[in-house]
Amino acid sequence: MSIKEELLRLVGPESFTDDPAVLKAYSTDFSLVPPGAANYVVKPKKTEEVHDVIKLANAHSIPVVPVSSRVHFHGTTIPKQGGIILDLTTMNNVLEIDALNKRVRIEAGVTWEQLTSELAKKGFRMVMPLLPHPLRSVVTDYLEREVLINTVYDYGEPLQSMEVVWPTGEVFRTGSASVTGYPDSPSKGANPSGPGLDFYRFLQGAQGTMGVVTWANLKIEYLPKIDKILFAPVDDLDYAIEFLYRILRIRIGQECLLLNSINLATIIADDWHSDFEKLRASLPPWTLILVISAFQRRPEEKIQYEEQALEEILRNEFPEIHIADHLPGSPGLGKKLLPMLRKPWPEQVTYWKQRPKGGCQSLFFITKPTWVSRFVGKIAEMAASHGYPIADVGGYLQPIEHNRACQLEFNFFYDPASYSEVERVRGLYGEAAKVLLSEGALFTRPYGEELTQLVYEKAADYTMTLRRVKNIFDPNNIMNPGNLCF
Amino acid sequence: MAISEEAYKVLESIVGPEYISADPAICEGYRAGPGGYECGLGYERVMTRVPGCVVMPRTTEEVQRIVKVCNRYGLPFVPYSTGFYGARSHPHVSDALLIDLKRMNDFEIDDQHLYAVVGSGVIYSQLQEEAMSRGMYAIVGGGGSQVSAIANMIGDGWSPLSYRIGLPHRRILGTELVLPDGELVRLGSLALQDDPFWGEGPGPDLRGLLRGFTGHRGFLGIVTRMAIKLLPFQPERLEPTGISPHTTLQLPTNRVKWINFTMPSTDSMQQAMVEMAKAEIGGAVTKVPIFWRAIARAGSKEEFWELWSKETEETIRDFHVLRVLIVGFTSEEQLEYEEAVLMDIIGELGGEARRTRPTDESWFKNADSAGMWLMCGGYVSVDYVIETVEHAIPHGENYAKLKRNYTPPLMPDYGDPGWFQSFELGHQGYSEFLVYWDPDENTDGVDQFYLETSKENIRKRFYTSLLGAHQPLYLTGPAYGPNYHKWLLEVKDEFDPNHVCHPPVPLAHDVFVERAEWMKPLKDWGGPDITAEP
Amino acid sequence: MPEEKVSLDVTDAANFIYDMSRCIKCKGCTWVDHIYMPGVKYSTRCPSATKYLFDSYGAYGKMRIGLALLEGRLDYTDEVLKILYACTLCGACDVGCKRNLDLEIELTLEALRIQAVKAGKGPMPEHKKIAQNIMEKHNSFGAPHENRTKWLADGIKPSPKADVLYFVGCSASYTHPEIAQATAGILNASGVPFMLLPDERCCGNTLYSVGMVDEARELAQRNIDAVRQAGANTLLTSCAEGYRMWKVDYPKMLNMSTADLGFEVVHLVEYVDGLIKEGALKLANRVDLRLTYHDPCSLSRLSEPWVPWEGERGLWGVVDPPLERRRGTNGVYQPPRDVLDSIPGIELVEMPRMRENAFCCGAGRGTKVAFPDFASWAAEQRLAEVKEVGAEAIVSACPWCKDNFAEAVSRNGASLKVLDFSELVLSAVGSTG
């Protein structure tokens, strides 16, 4: 039997295609990663089919590219060496919402849109990244360690136990889901760790190269009873960062982030043509957004003590920070923005990163907040030298873990139809990645060939060890080859 | 000399003559038992050996060179931070090299960015004092204040304070790991630069090699340096007071308070935990097992037994004490708010606050684990569990039933189903089961109980610590994953091709079952032939 | 298993097999109590474990080695003897362990030395020389016995008979007469008559400490008889080691209680504290000094009275009759501090390791003579702590501490005053009450 015949037998004709038009759609995405075509697309309906397809692929050394989202921004799902697209978007059941243990179990194809609305009905929410695309896979975004906008939960990452199909085809459950017969067990899958090894760690940041996650348990949180969204215009980023060192350490706030004028304008503009330019001219250079929340019990008292602590600090230590429940010049911003922060981007509106010009190349990394200005300055220099107006660079500063670290993100917008703009952004991005890496920017999620190569060359002993681990789980290197250092 | 002269000379040239010894007296000093964690039991008697040589490196480079020498000369080695974990952290074969890491005690702290960087020789009480004097705190894991912070972070790492802070896995930042073949891998931000402030990546996270739910006991390399995440605390000092044995921390009760509550039932305690988690209040919450109270009150072993002999199944069953920590992380007003919410919850559930001393003997600076040996002289935490509170309760009851069959030699506990608490603001539940025995009695039953517990967990589909190196791998492996053992052994083979890193772990418990006459009859699982070499 | 007869008799190391086999290797014996842990510096209180590093030199190692010796699995090699004797028996391990457990670590260490001597292997050659000095000249130094009272300066007039008998000790008699003179001066200033023993001899500290128990016992009986004969109600000493010998080890060797001695054993720090509180002594002279107080081991951790015990041990290790263990809780910690605090001008600053966590000076109980490098090293460690708290002076209440610290100071050239409690108090003495 040919591979095609085998695949048809395994998943059925309704779940298989090799239609060139369909293959073409998978061969590019919204990144600058060059196109690459697969040979087949299969859409398994259940784990058994995933297992069967991977087993077959492994036996014949055929690459498998897992795809769980409907949109992609980093080029991770562009097939680099052909093979089979394993599209899990129709494995999209919300399997359990476990209120008692604040847990949800979802299949890989479940989107942000789907999950956030299901949870909201039950009074729950996810700790979210910033305005994810509604059609992105929730599981993938957590696996890929998208940075979260809420810094207050000390226990961190929402991802718990998972089901994975290894590149050799075995179906395996990690953490406490590994008990025989799960979920028919007293174990609910709340422990991500083990058994024996922390398998879940190998799957994180893996861009689908270590195995295919079919479902995952995730932590959910209650929706607050009271929220107050606050804003502060920021001219002096260093001063604002000092302020964050102070308040986030004493656990003030839930969501907390900074956006520069262009990014905030991109997000809040209603009518693009009439609003965007006005907004970006009128918004302050950066805006601090801080949400204070309270839950079911004595919520007013919670808001009160938190506000009191905040006011004391502002009054006694940071008189130049002017926090208010509104942003001067932007009426109704609070009412608009707060619900947005708890949901994905609305599907009917062009994704915010694509609104300015259609294309967006994002450069993001982890660093210490105290180094932020230095990096901002470097980007400004490099943007200028590439003829990219600094005022057009999107900026997003996300404090992490009580501001002991942060993610700094720069967005370079470009018109994908303009060759010169594409090249300019490519050049700027390439140089910025190299320079920032050498200056200590921590690229923990290297996407795209250029950055990936820089990172893994620098991390020589890590790369070597990673390849040794990969070789154990994927001796034939079939799982999304060409990504990372594989 | 127990190890080859050539190997000895090379090792001596690496660390210097002052820091190596094959003297029988020096080596005898490193014997695992007869006292200690999981000591005075079959595993310790059958599996542990005195080392053939002890070496004390100072730097990661020295450790690397030592490990490479071990690979070159086929010299089995075991990493050793304090040795408190007991039998499993000591050599299991004769003439092994014990690598005592106590000289690796460098320490740095970045209080603006909430982390400390430690060597394997730094212990928790040092770390915690440095953290607390700067307005931060760490979790002192169950092993207590004198354990190596690194060893605990890769093997255990939880306490009632995990209610808010959660698993240690996320508090492991940039780390240096010397693999069993001597290669050095730097994890997290150390992969790309010199500041170890971040733990992830790049890309897939190789911290997955450091541990599982519990630790490797040293069979997959040696961690020589680790940045450990600290958490912000509050600004007031917890003042040390008292003279031994009554030393304690005086709490600034405007910012830090423990409150004990009497509750009407186990259900109400579970409910209290759920409600607290929902309200997102508290720094710790735990059910108090009654024998802790007896230990705390007793001035001696004899006093303990006098108190304990007054307990019955009824008193145990009816003892429902919940201990709650509240901290005004943000302000004094936060503490007042949390206390008000807490009282609302407890009141609704029919509980009552008891008079509680404004002090902390355990949990901040210690886990009081040494006190666990007071009663009987033998102690181990057989099973500890991080899952959900829902999992914790039936597991506890099941376990208590099984334990009856092995009491004696286990200490009578009147059916106490262990202690449990909430972790990660209700996302998880923790439970732990401690057993005690008199090492001078016939302890075969304790060894058997351990194994039976593991089998029962498998039968009943519980997820517990009795995995990896802690129980026969060929017993637990097929039941979890399934076949996690296959991957574990492949990883082990890849990184330890010469089998010099703490042999025969992770198969040590399999070997124990083969060697011990009283264990053999319990073997009812398959697997390859594990040769029982001496 | 049947009940086992057991007693706290150090002449039979088998009495401590239980203790040796129940050590859990928690290392609470080495580290400062976690409640008081100062951080990454000054973290330990066992000088032996801190200097020699191998686990074998900590109590956990010694317990295991002790068992091996008793079971014949290990021979008495040079290394074994070094492990047993490069240790000041300071009691830090005992107190550290007893915070949580009921193990007699100190007694075990004493018993192991007695056993080594019985086996003809111990003590160290240097100790044998000391023993010879004591046998022949009745003092540790081998100095002429007749020079023992040379410290008596003009103006010091002991009474032929008094309630208080001042036991001077070898050190204050021969090498640190300033301590004896200051002590006498304080007693005079307080109007307290005191007598001396007509023929004072060494208390036998080194003999007992190194395991020469038979010789030490003989000396103890002789000395006790002498004090009883003199009719003293109070035996006063200014030496912490002597204090411990009289109060604890004499009764221990003679299988009696401290209370049965027939006289009270008091250290100068306690006595002066009492005098001040009664109003019999006033420290009115100003002494402008920022100082720190070093708790001598024998006056602090090791100083609780002795009560002999024997009984049975059964299941779970429970003993009968119940035994109140000496955990160092009631050591003489506060009286010297109260006294120092009462001196005008004194600024008393505490070191990170204080009271039961104090780091031994390294000299005591025969250690310095056999391991001079170890003693010097320990003193340096402690002096670094003194420097850390910015003290101008270190005050202790034992001539062995003073001696070792003073030597270290003169060696490293630090500008630090090393004082005995007696000297400081004398300099602060004003009129009596």
XYZ file of N, CA and C in Angstrom, chain A residues 288-427:
420
model
N 0.503 52.435 31.253
C 0.463 51.334 32.208
C -0.987 50.972 32.445
N -1.279 49.698 32.317
C -2.633 49.199 32.572
C -2.559 48.268 33.763
N -3.364 48.531 34.768
C -3.330 47.745 36.000
C -4.755 47.437 36.418
N -5.035 46.168 36.645
C -6.381 45.785 37.074
C -6.320 45.318 38.517
N -7.200 45.873 39.317
C -7.329 45.421 40.716
C -8.654 44.691 40.814
N -8.615 43.517 41.426
C -9.827 42.690 41.439
C -10.127 42.156 42.816
N -11.367 41.741 42.966
C -11.765 41.092 44.220
C -12.742 39.977 43.902
N -12.765 38.975 44.754
C -13.590 37.800 44.506
C -14.853 37.830 45.348
N -15.421 36.671 45.550
C -16.765 36.653 46.118
C -16.895 37.283 47.490
N -15.900 37.058 48.332
C -16.055 37.415 49.740
C -15.500 38.783 50.078
N -16.327 39.603 50.649
C -15.956 40.961 51.078
C -15.166 41.688 49.980
N -15.702 41.675 48.777
C -14.907 42.224 47.670
C -14.554 43.700 47.834
N -15.488 44.485 48.383
C -15.181 45.918 48.524
C -13.997 46.129 49.454
N -13.913 45.288 50.480
C -12.808 45.447 51.428
C -11.475 45.109 50.778
N -11.515 44.149 49.913
C -10.266 43.810 49.225
C -9.822 44.959 48.334
N -10.741 45.462 47.561
C -10.407 46.587 46.687
C -9.878 47.738 47.534
N -10.516 47.925 48.654
C -10.132 49.045 49.506
C -8.701 48.921 50.006
N -8.339 47.746 50.529
C -6.988 47.665 51.085
C -5.938 47.752 49.990
N -6.280 47.217 48.839
C -5.309 47.253 47.750
C -5.140 48.682 47.220
N -6.242 49.360 47.097
C -6.170 50.749 46.637
C -5.455 51.618 47.651
N -5.715 51.339 48.893
C -5.076 52.122 49.955
C -3.562 51.968 49.871
N -3.117 50.723 49.725
C -1.673 50.479 49.635
C -1.097 51.176 48.408
N -1.833 51.107 47.327
C -1.386 51.731 46.079
C -1.286 53.242 46.241
N -2.307 53.809 46.845
C -2.313 55.274 47.006
C -1.172 55.751 47.887
N -0.893 54.992 48.936
C 0.213 55.382 49.827
C 1.528 55.405 49.080
N 1.735 54.395 48.290
C 2.990 54.311 47.545
C 3.083 55.436 46.528
N 2.001 55.698 45.859
C 2.000 56.772 44.870
C 2.303 58.103 45.544
N 1.635 58.315 46.637
C 1.765 59.601 47.323
C 3.168 59.786 47.894
N 3.667 58.742 48.529
C 4.928 58.889 49.250
C 6.170 58.644 48.405
N 6.018 57.843 47.364
C 7.236 57.420 46.650
C 7.225 57.712 45.156
N 6.062 57.783 44.538
C 6.013 57.949 43.078
C 5.017 59.044 42.692
N 5.326 60.241 43.070
C 4.373 61.336 42.795
C 4.175 61.617 41.309
N 5.132 61.174 40.492
C 4.994 61.449 39.058
C 4.152 60.425 38.326
N 3.747 59.380 39.011
C 2.839 58.417 38.368
C 1.419 58.841 38.714
N 0.637 59.018 37.692
C -0.751 59.464 37.915
C -1.696 58.372 37.475
N -2.117 57.616 38.446
C -3.007 56.491 38.146
C -4.455 56.916 38.314
N -5.246 56.522 37.390
C -6.673 56.864 37.477
C -7.476 55.777 36.785
N -8.759 55.823 36.965
C -9.592 54.796 36.321
C -9.918 55.171 34.867
N -9.275 56.166 34.385
C -9.452 56.539 32.993
C -8.106 57.036 32.468
N -8.003 57.082 31.192
C -6.788 57.634 30.578
C -7.170 58.955 29.931
N -6.531 60.037 30.349
C -6.919 61.331 29.779
C -6.875 61.284 28.248
N -7.920 61.746 27.660
C -7.973 61.764 26.200
C -8.582 60.513 25.605
N -8.889 59.522 26.437
C -9.468 58.279 25.910
C -10.703 57.899 26.717
N -11.771 58.588 26.466
C -12.970 58.318 27.265
C -13.471 56.881 27.058
N -13.939 56.284 28.107
C -14.516 54.936 28.012
C -13.501 53.833 27.829
N -12.223 54.149 27.987
C -11.199 53.143 27.715
C -11.316 51.957 28.660
N -11.560 52.267 29.933
C -11.633 51.201 30.923
C -12.727 50.210 30.614
N -13.881 50.752 30.335
C -15.035 49.887 30.075
C -14.774 49.012 28.848
N -14.038 49.560 27.926
C -13.780 48.834 26.685
C -12.699 47.779 26.913
N -11.641 48.207 27.554
C -10.455 47.363 27.570
C -10.567 46.182 28.540
N -11.182 46.405 29.676
C -11.205 45.345 30.689
C -11.778 44.022 30.167
N -12.959 44.027 29.569
C -13.452 42.736 29.064
C -12.558 42.161 27.966
N -11.908 43.052 27.217
C -11.017 42.559 26.157
C -9.881 41.732 26.752
N -9.389 42.173 27.902
C -8.230 41.495 28.488
C -8.554 40.081 28.953
N -9.820 39.789 29.118
C -10.192 38.459 29.602
C -10.646 37.551 28.473
N -10.536 38.035 27.284
C -11.021 37.264 26.137
C -9.974 37.321 25.018
N -10.131 36.443 24.028
C -9.267 36.602 22.851
C -9.744 37.786 22.008
N -8.947 38.105 21.036
C -9.308 39.168 20.112
C -10.598 38.772 19.383
N -11.473 39.755 19.157
C -12.727 39.406 18.471
C -12.472 38.944 17.038
N -13.133 37.876 16.690
C -12.852 37.247 15.394
C -13.208 38.134 14.210
N -14.223 38.959 14.408
C -14.697 39.724 13.257
C -13.808 40.926 12.945
N -12.861 41.223 13.808
C -11.968 42.362 13.567
C -10.590 41.815 13.174
N -9.967 42.495 12.219
C -8.590 42.106 11.864
C -7.742 42.017 13.119
N -6.952 40.970 13.209
C -6.132 40.762 14.410
C -5.279 42.002 14.668
N -5.181 42.403 15.928
C -4.597 43.707 16.239
C -3.184 43.859 15.677
N -2.389 42.822 15.698
C -1.020 42.941 15.194
C -0.995 43.132 13.673
N -2.139 42.774 13.050
C -2.170 42.892 11.594
C -2.890 44.155 11.137
N -3.439 44.858 12.093
C -4.248 46.020 11.706
C -3.420 47.109 11.030
N -2.241 47.467 11.547
C -1.542 48.598 10.926
C -1.235 48.358 9.447
N -0.602 47.204 9.167
C -0.159 47.026 7.788
C -0.414 45.633 7.229
N -0.942 44.759 8.044
C -1.173 43.396 7.556
C -0.118 42.430 8.040
N 1.119 42.871 8.033
C 2.202 41.994 8.468
C 2.792 42.510 9.765
N 3.289 41.579 10.583
C 3.914 41.990 11.834
C 4.985 40.987 12.202
N 6.196 41.446 12.338
C 7.270 40.583 12.801
C 7.560 40.976 14.241
N 7.391 40.037 15.144
C 7.556 40.345 16.562
C 8.879 39.806 17.083
N 9.558 40.659 17.780
C 10.807 40.265 18.434
C 10.553 40.346 19.929
N 10.598 39.196 20.618
C 10.298 39.238 22.044
C 11.264 38.358 22.802
N 11.526 38.727 23.995
C 12.502 38.009 24.808
C 12.257 38.310 26.275
N 12.895 37.500 27.110
C 12.807 37.676 28.556
C 14.023 38.478 28.998
N 13.806 39.362 29.947
C 14.936 40.099 30.486
C 14.581 40.591 31.878
N 15.514 41.273 32.497
C 15.226 41.903 33.787
C 14.687 43.298 33.503
N 13.663 43.729 34.219
C 13.066 45.048 33.943
C 14.091 46.185 33.979
N 15.091 46.000 34.782
C 16.084 47.059 34.914
C 16.891 47.267 33.626
N 16.842 46.293 32.724
C 17.573 46.415 31.463
C 16.706 46.899 30.304
N 15.437 47.136 30.565
C 14.499 47.431 29.483
C 14.899 48.660 28.685
N 15.203 49.749 29.384
C 15.524 50.995 28.656
C 16.680 50.804 27.708
N 17.625 50.039 28.159
C 18.802 49.815 27.323
C 18.379 49.157 26.009
N 17.521 48.168 26.117
C 17.068 47.476 24.913
C 16.202 48.387 24.038
N 15.359 49.170 24.682
C 14.520 50.107 23.920
C 15.401 51.069 23.135
N 16.451 51.531 23.807
C 17.377 52.430 23.137
C 18.061 51.762 21.956
N 18.463 50.536 22.137
C 19.144 49.802 21.066
C 18.218 49.624 19.867
N 16.983 49.289 20.151
C 16.024 49.095 19.056
C 15.824 50.412 18.303
N 15.742 51.485 19.065
C 15.547 52.785 18.417
C 16.707 53.074 17.458
N 17.903 52.819 17.931
C 19.094 53.032 17.077
C 19.016 52.193 15.821
N 18.743 50.921 16.031
C 18.763 50.017 14.884
C 17.617 50.299 13.922
N 16.470 50.631 14.471
C 15.335 50.962 13.601
C 15.692 52.139 12.716
N 16.301 53.129 13.347
C 16.686 54.320 12.583
C 17.653 53.941 11.485
N 18.614 53.106 11.808
C 19.628 52.774 10.805
C 19.045 51.947 9.656
N 17.915 51.324 9.902
C 17.255 50.584 8.819
C 16.133 51.389 8.179
N 16.066 52.637 8.549
C 15.032 53.488 7.964
C 13.634 53.135 8.435
N 13.561 52.533 9.584
C 12.237 52.176 10.101
C 11.909 53.195 11.200
N 10.887 54.003 11.006
C 10.602 55.048 12.006
C 10.306 54.428 13.374
N 11.017 54.900 14.408
C 10.850 54.320 15.743
C 9.412 54.482 16.220
N 8.780 55.565 15.767
C 7.389 55.783 16.180
C 6.454 54.700 15.648
N 6.938 53.961 14.684
C 6.100 52.901 14.119
C 6.342 51.544 14.759
N 7.291 51.484 15.674
C 7.592 50.197 16.307
C 6.634 49.968 17.474
N 5.945 48.865 17.443
C 5.044 48.536 18.545
C 5.852 48.065 19.753
N 5.411 48.441 20.938
C 6.117 48.032 22.152
C 5.162 47.461 23.173
N 5.576 46.365 23.806
C 4.733 45.715 24.823
C 5.667 45.207 25.913
N 5.455 45.699 27.097
C 6.278 45.280 28.227
C 5.391 44.522 29.200
N 5.721 43.263 29.417
C 4.914 42.430 30.302
C 5.708 42.036 31.535
N 5.382 42.606 32.686
C 6.051 42.166 33.917
C 5.670 40.717 34.213
N 6.624 39.987 34.765
C 6.396 38.579 35.106
C 6.789 38.362 36.559
N 6.038 37.515 37.240
C 6.433 37.038 38.580
C 6.893 38.173 39.479
N 5.961 39.059 39.801
C 6.212 40.183 40.712
C 7.284 41.122 40.158
N 7.381 41.154 38.857
C 8.350 42.014 38.177
C 9.789 41.612 38.443
N 10.016 40.357 38.763
C 11.408 39.953 38.895
C 12.021 39.739 37.501
N 11.143 39.669 36.524
C 11.585 39.556 35.128
C 10.482 40.184 34.280
N 10.707 40.244 33.013
C 9.650 40.735 32.143
C 9.875 40.196 30.738
N 8.818 40.245 29.953
C 8.995 39.995 28.529
C 8.894 41.348 27.843
N 9.853 41.608 26.997
C 9.830 42.838 26.219
C 9.595 42.445 24.769
N 8.618 43.054 24.177
C 8.251 42.691 22.802
C 8.238 43.928 21.918
N 8.880 43.793 20.769
C 8.841 44.848 19.758
C 8.115 44.303 18.544
N 7.203 45.092 18.018
C 6.441 44.677 16.830
C 6.822 45.557 15.650
N 7.308 44.917 14.618
C 7.666 45.635 13.384
C 6.588 45.353 12.346
N 5.819 46.378 12.059
C 4.702 46.216 11.113
C 5.190 46.438 9.689
N 4.628 45.720 8.759
C 5.038 45.875 7.371
C 3.917 45.425 6.468
N 3.964 45.928 5.260
C 2.991 45.512 4.257
C 3.557 44.276 3.560
N 2.930 43.129 3.736
C 3.497 41.910 3.145
C 3.573 41.950 1.612
N 2.807 42.843 1.034
C 2.833 42.926 -0.436
C 3.966 43.813 -0.929
N 4.607 44.499 -0.009
C 5.693 45.400 -0.429
C 7.028 44.732 -0.193
N 7.715 44.429 -1.243
C 9.008 43.751 -1.149
C 9.983 44.560 -0.297
N 9.997 45.867 -0.538
C 10.982 46.679 0.195
C 10.679 46.700 1.686
N 9.400 46.742 2.047
C 9.060 46.740 3.480
C 9.419 45.404 4.120
N 9.129 44.354 3.394
C 9.455 43.024 3.926
C 10.951 42.905 4.173
N 11.711 43.338 3.185
C 13.169 43.226 3.312
C 13.697 44.109 4.416
N 13.105 45.270 4.526
C 13.561 46.179 5.581
C 13.323 45.558 6.959
N 12.149 45.001 7.128
C 11.831 44.384 8.426
C 12.697 43.150 8.663
N 12.902 42.413 7.620
C 13.752 41.212 7.767
C 15.145 41.618 8.222
N 15.675 42.659 7.552
C 17.013 43.121 7.911
C 17.072 43.652 9.336
